[in-house]
Amino acid sequence: MCGIVAYKGHKNCYPILLNGLKRLEYRGYDSAGIACLNSDNKLSITKRRGKVRELESAITNIDCDGMGIAHTRWATHGRPNQINAHPHTDQSKKIVLVHNGIIENYIPIKKFLLSKKVKFKSDTDTEVLVQLIGYFYNKGKMNFEKAVRAALQRVDGAYGLVILNKDYPDMMIAARKGSPLVLGLKDSEFFIASDISPIIKHTQQILYLKDSEMVVIDGKDYNVKSVNKDIALPKNIEMIDYKIDDYDKGKFKYFMHKEIHEQVDTIANTMRGRIRPDAVLLHGLSEYWDEIEASDRIYITACGTSWHAGLIGKLLIEKFSDTPVFVEYASEFRYNHTLIDSQTVVIAISQSGETADTLAAIKKANDYGAVTVGICNVPGSSVGRETDCGIYTRCGHEVGVASTKAFTAQISILYLLALKLAYAKGTISRASLKRHLDYDDSLKKIQSLFHQEKLIQKVARKYKNATDFLYLGRGLNFPVALEGALKLKEISYIHAEGYPAAEMKHGPIALIDKNMPSVFIVPKDKTYEKIISNIQEIKSRKGKIIIVTNSRDKILKELANDLIIVPRSNIYLFVHLATIVLQLFAYHMAVINKRNVDQPRNLAKSVTVE
Ligand code: F6R
């Protein structure tokens, strides 16, 4: 989704802003723009449809000693073209703004401004906002800060924004509601961005703006204020410990590939400090643990890949702790009649911590008095702040649009949570808990999986022209099938569906012919024999069979057109192993089909609109 970066300090703005925009490219965008206000009060704006490199080559004078704002736009209102790209200016061309989010009541505001003879250039809701600020500033004789506040108090919807005004050559104003914004501080330099990726290179001192807060930077000083009232608020500065390596591809061509390979380390990081030989430590839940343990019902809510992790979480929590769990898409949960009260625990899972639907679901759960638990990867994000308690997945910044390492981190956390709950409720024994928590060997098995990558690449080459795939698994591996299918769809644009393996008979089998491959996920567990029957049903209809298994049985060799054998493991580790195989398969399919793996078309990393 849209990205913002802004800089105020003594250095040339352009390189800082352009490099910042490149850091934000992972979020997905279709146009980019930059506005710089020089100390001689000259405002230069450049915008381009397409990539940041096109914007960069369009800038003629790459020198600015003042301050600047820049943006990558992911179109919502108005087509992705140069006119609709940000920054936008008001009619007087004094005020310039970049904006993430959606102004929901932009139509009545636009009507009002049109009645006041304001002329619009673009189709965007953002221009309506900057024109409204301009209207208050020019007509209402308000100072800059007051005009911003007056406009923001009249808009509904979400915003993260940064604004400059030619009449205030030493002032930068930023504000947020619903759309994240962070401020980076370094001596007398200020960095503002929609996430920390453009800032981390410059400083680790971060201030996360909260909803309805604004920051007014004036000269070398700054104040955090409320959007609603002119009152100063505390400056909660944090030192963050993200590694700059997270933003470099290293020896890999794509972030997604790097992130798939990182999973041995990221899973170890997720588990670190949380396991004693006979106890699970989840300090983030301590304050609410009694309520969580006593709860008679758990809801898990999330979107996309995080929702798939939720499905696995449900099966683990129900199996180990006998607590009923319901899993709902956050976009449905927020509107459905859900049975939640103060006895219910609602777990929200989100890699980014900023997904609009998930945040709305959390709000609903909070309103109903439920205990809300966040499982999230980004410290300081909205999910972390809006939930009562939570657990960070700690897998480092995920840059590739297709989520990989965050998924395995989420299921690792859900595994720990299920075990902790079960042990507390007495539904598993100490000996069993101990066995489950012994995971050193698991990491070695995950590492050894990467020896299979050449084979997986070869299988991908073989099926590169297939247009449809079925992914089939049972139990814990049904969500793995869904996730495998989603990965293939989103980065290679090949149609794929995930189903419970036996469900395939109830409709999808009609699709099977010699051109349609089915990917079966086959652990050696209690459903093994049944899945073999399902495979036979497809085989007898001439469907192509790819099997991911931890069994070396002859029958699988006979049935499979392609067989990928992962290390022998229990069913819980198998979920990780099979997932990583499917991630690698999707990755190689996308590369072979020459797709832009890290920035697939139409997709955004962080979906901050409903
Ligand atoms: C798929 C993917 C998305 C996200 C979904 C939720 O690879 O990344 O399906 O999982 O948009 O995002 P988060 O987890 O940030 O709430």
XYZ file of C-alpha atoms and ligand atoms in Angstrom, residues 302-307 349-355 358 398 401-404 410 483 486-487 490 604-607, ligand 1:
44
model
C -6.857 -12.464 10.750
C -6.538 -12.042 6.988
C -4.775 -13.993 4.241
C -1.720 -15.930 5.274
C -2.202 -14.946 8.907
C -5.704 -16.433 8.710
C -2.836 -12.449 14.046
C -1.072 -9.986 11.783
C 2.433 -9.809 10.396
C 2.333 -6.063 9.778
C 0.129 -5.181 12.711
C -1.577 -2.588 10.522
C -4.177 -4.513 8.506
C -7.858 -6.957 11.633
C 9.456 -9.159 6.163
C 5.017 -9.069 -0.356
C 4.259 -12.781 -0.095
C 4.455 -13.686 3.563
C 6.783 -16.615 4.328
C 3.024 -17.357 13.699
C -1.278 -21.395 2.068
C -2.166 -18.721 -2.046
C 1.605 -18.429 -2.473
C -0.076 -14.314 -5.602
C 0.353 -4.549 -1.256
C 2.363 -5.632 1.746
C 0.279 -3.916 4.320
C -3.443 -3.598 3.560
C 0.002 -13.292 1.600
C -0.017 -12.173 2.507
C -1.333 -11.620 2.898
C -1.305 -11.177 4.366
C -2.601 -10.441 4.717
C -2.629 -10.054 6.174
O 1.298 -13.702 1.329
O 0.999 -11.681 2.917
O -2.365 -12.536 2.683
O -1.130 -12.296 5.167
O -2.713 -9.286 3.937
O -1.549 -9.251 6.502
P -1.038 -9.103 7.977
O -0.546 -10.427 8.417
O 0.052 -8.073 7.905
O -2.212 -8.652 8.784
